[in-house]
Amino acid sequence: MFKFLKEVVGGSGAGLKDLPYNIGEPYSCAWGSWLHCRGTSKDDGSAVSIFSLSGSSAQDGHLAAGRNGVKRLRTVRHPNVLSFLHSAEIETYDAGTPKVTIYIVTEPVMPLSDKIKELGLKGTQRDEYYAWGLHQIAKAVSFLNNDCKLVHGNVCLASVVVTQTLDWKLHALDVLSEFDGSNDAASGQMLQYAWLVGTQYKPMELAKSDWAAIKKSPPWAIDSWGMGCLIYELFSGTKLAKTEELRNTVSIPKSLLPDYQRLLSSMPSRRLNTSKLIESEYFQNKLVDTIHFMEILSLKDSVEKDTFFRKLPTLAEQLPRQIVLKKLLPVLASSLEFGSAAAPALTALLKMGSWLSDEEFRVKVLPSIVKLFASNDRAIRVGLLQHIDQYGESLSPQMVDEQVYPHVATGFSDTSAFLRELTLKSMLVLSPKLSQRTISGSLLKHLSKLQVDEEAAIRTNTTILLGNIATHLNEGTRKRVLINAFTVRALRDTFPPARGAGIMALCATSSYYDITEVATRILPNVVVLTIDPDSDVRTKAFQAVDQFLQIAKQYYEKTNAADTTGGAGMGISSNPGNASLLGWAMSSLTLKGKPSDHAPVASASSSALTPSSSNASSAVDTPSTAPVRVSSTTDFAEHPAPFRVSSTPDFAEHHVPTSPTSTDGWGELENGIDGEHENDKDGWDDLEPLEETKPTPALANIQAAQRRPVSQPVRQASSLQPKSTPRSSKDEDDDLWGAIAAPAPKTAKAINFKPNVTDDNDPWAAIAAPAPTTKAKPLSAGRGRGAKPAAPKLGAQRINRTSSSGV
């Protein structure tokens, strides 16, 4: 028959082409004369099962019974009866001989005997699974007998199939017939196709064709006998060969034996109703109870649900693994998705999902989890965030950016501090999968607000998170955000672990800062914390100072080497990557006093610095004397308090609010250093080093003049003042310092600061340096260093002036 079917599938029959399913390989066994094959849908490729029955003519008795089975299977609907999808009857010709084949397409199932061999269950797990399967078949038979008044006629191992979720389903309805026991006048056989049933499966009254006795017996009498045959075949592991074998009860479980004997009673009226069999003690086990609870979950109250789902993770470990994954897991995922399950069920779902392969997890569990993010149940949201490390890696970037993050982001502004902190910590897993647009446009705004949160732990963890996700930020965002977040906010926090987190974050992200930022923005802020009241903060501060000083020393050595070799190779050596992920604030709190556990990275790394002129290299070689003090004052004029060494800074007074006009929350914190990042010059490329630390003769004369009183201006000396003086000639009569002004310098050297506006009321303008003969490179306007006060410019210009012969 299979050879014939393959010929038909091969295309010898024209009618088979109209069947919208592809027929695959057959199974080793099937009920009666049917052939059970695997199959797939031509539309979507979904799996199906295809049963086929062939006959030599349309009047063949097997085909007539097959047509009855198709009709019954199409009309009988029950969860434990095989689901019908499609049927067709096709006539073909083989060597001129007509052949008629009936096809039934159902949900994908497998013969029970094959599935038992595949599972290989033993001991208690086998008994529990058998109990669950028999429970399902008993419900199906009870439905046919008691509710529909139908008789199946051949309940046995071959008439049971198993679905992909390991549910047992009854099929082989060819013999199915109405029970007309109430019609006493009716004569003849009640089961028209009873001849299809094997003799070993027939009860005594059916074997004798005693229809009168059958009509007087209850509707379940024949099928209860069949249930006894199924139980024997199931536990003995062999096919029933003759009726006498049913007396062998060695393999039957003790708790099921009384019911087994009643099912096989010789008197039809005394046979156990299958509806009573369901209540047997044998079916009271963990697996049956668990699945039954899940099926009626919507009828349970919240207390029962909560108790059940809290026990389920432990219970699942004791149940057969395959049954948990293929039966319980889909039911649990569906219950969570549609809201009938409580929040603790999420823990059980993720634990069961951990037993799946990565691909199976993405298909069976992940879609339900993604849908749960849209839930308004706060308990569900908390559970999702608490366990995000278990499934976060399986989420695709597109899924995170479009479906997950928009719902998670609502937790940043939640009134519950616990939920805000969980949302914050979840970003460690989700941020690598977010697009730069989402990070810059949404995530950083939320983190900016959390860094000034009322909860100290949240502020601390926000700093730690920024340090951990710095590698996922683009270069422009890192320049704008990191230093401002770590120095202006974290290092000035009133909570000691928050300050410690700021120091660790700076160390962990040291490779993202150039030497200018290290020298002018990071070290001045960190050095202040070496006198912090908290010992842990002090320890971290000293370690950070050592690390960043090492970076500066490396740059110094590279600069000297570059000067020696003609300016080649100006970059700073940078160790690849940054520190390992920073621990959350709880570690800082519980491990206080153990600075070794929180020590920053020992490697001193920094991003490479590409100079635009030799001035940048020589500026680093200049000793930190007066010029360094001037530049420091200029750079940090916007935040002077933390840099006054004479007074210990009060961290409680520095609480920076979030600007409503900021793009991501850190723009308002920028100082002069960040104003010129577009050209990567930071406003320092035009600053020439001071060649002399000793005052020039002209400067010495001026200082001497300042110490003695001036009784009268010397007008004759005004002719010595160069024509290029920035002041007008009419002001010279009123200028007390014009008589000692120095002439124009003989060498034209670029001046780093150029005054933008001349103030007539400035008493120091008369001794300002003359304009150089070569044009100095101007600084960009705005927030750069060019807009700083003129006092620092005076000192630098007077040092570079040449001596005047008129003084």
XYZ file of C-alpha atoms in Angstrom, residues 4 8 54-60 63 90-101:
22
model
C 1.064 2.624 -4.200
C 0.418 8.571 -6.221
C -7.022 2.860 -0.115
C -9.453 0.429 -1.684
C -9.931 -1.270 -5.004
C -13.394 0.196 -5.563
C -15.760 2.779 -4.117
C -17.921 -0.030 -2.662
C -15.037 -1.476 -0.624
C -13.626 2.640 2.371
C -9.165 10.726 -4.841
C -9.535 8.113 -7.567
C -6.393 7.092 -9.413
C -5.435 4.448 -11.896
C -2.549 2.062 -11.570
C -1.880 0.002 -14.721
C -5.490 0.515 -15.772
C -6.895 -0.612 -12.425
C -8.870 2.049 -10.529
C -7.813 2.886 -6.998
C -9.721 5.012 -4.520
C -7.872 6.694 -1.669
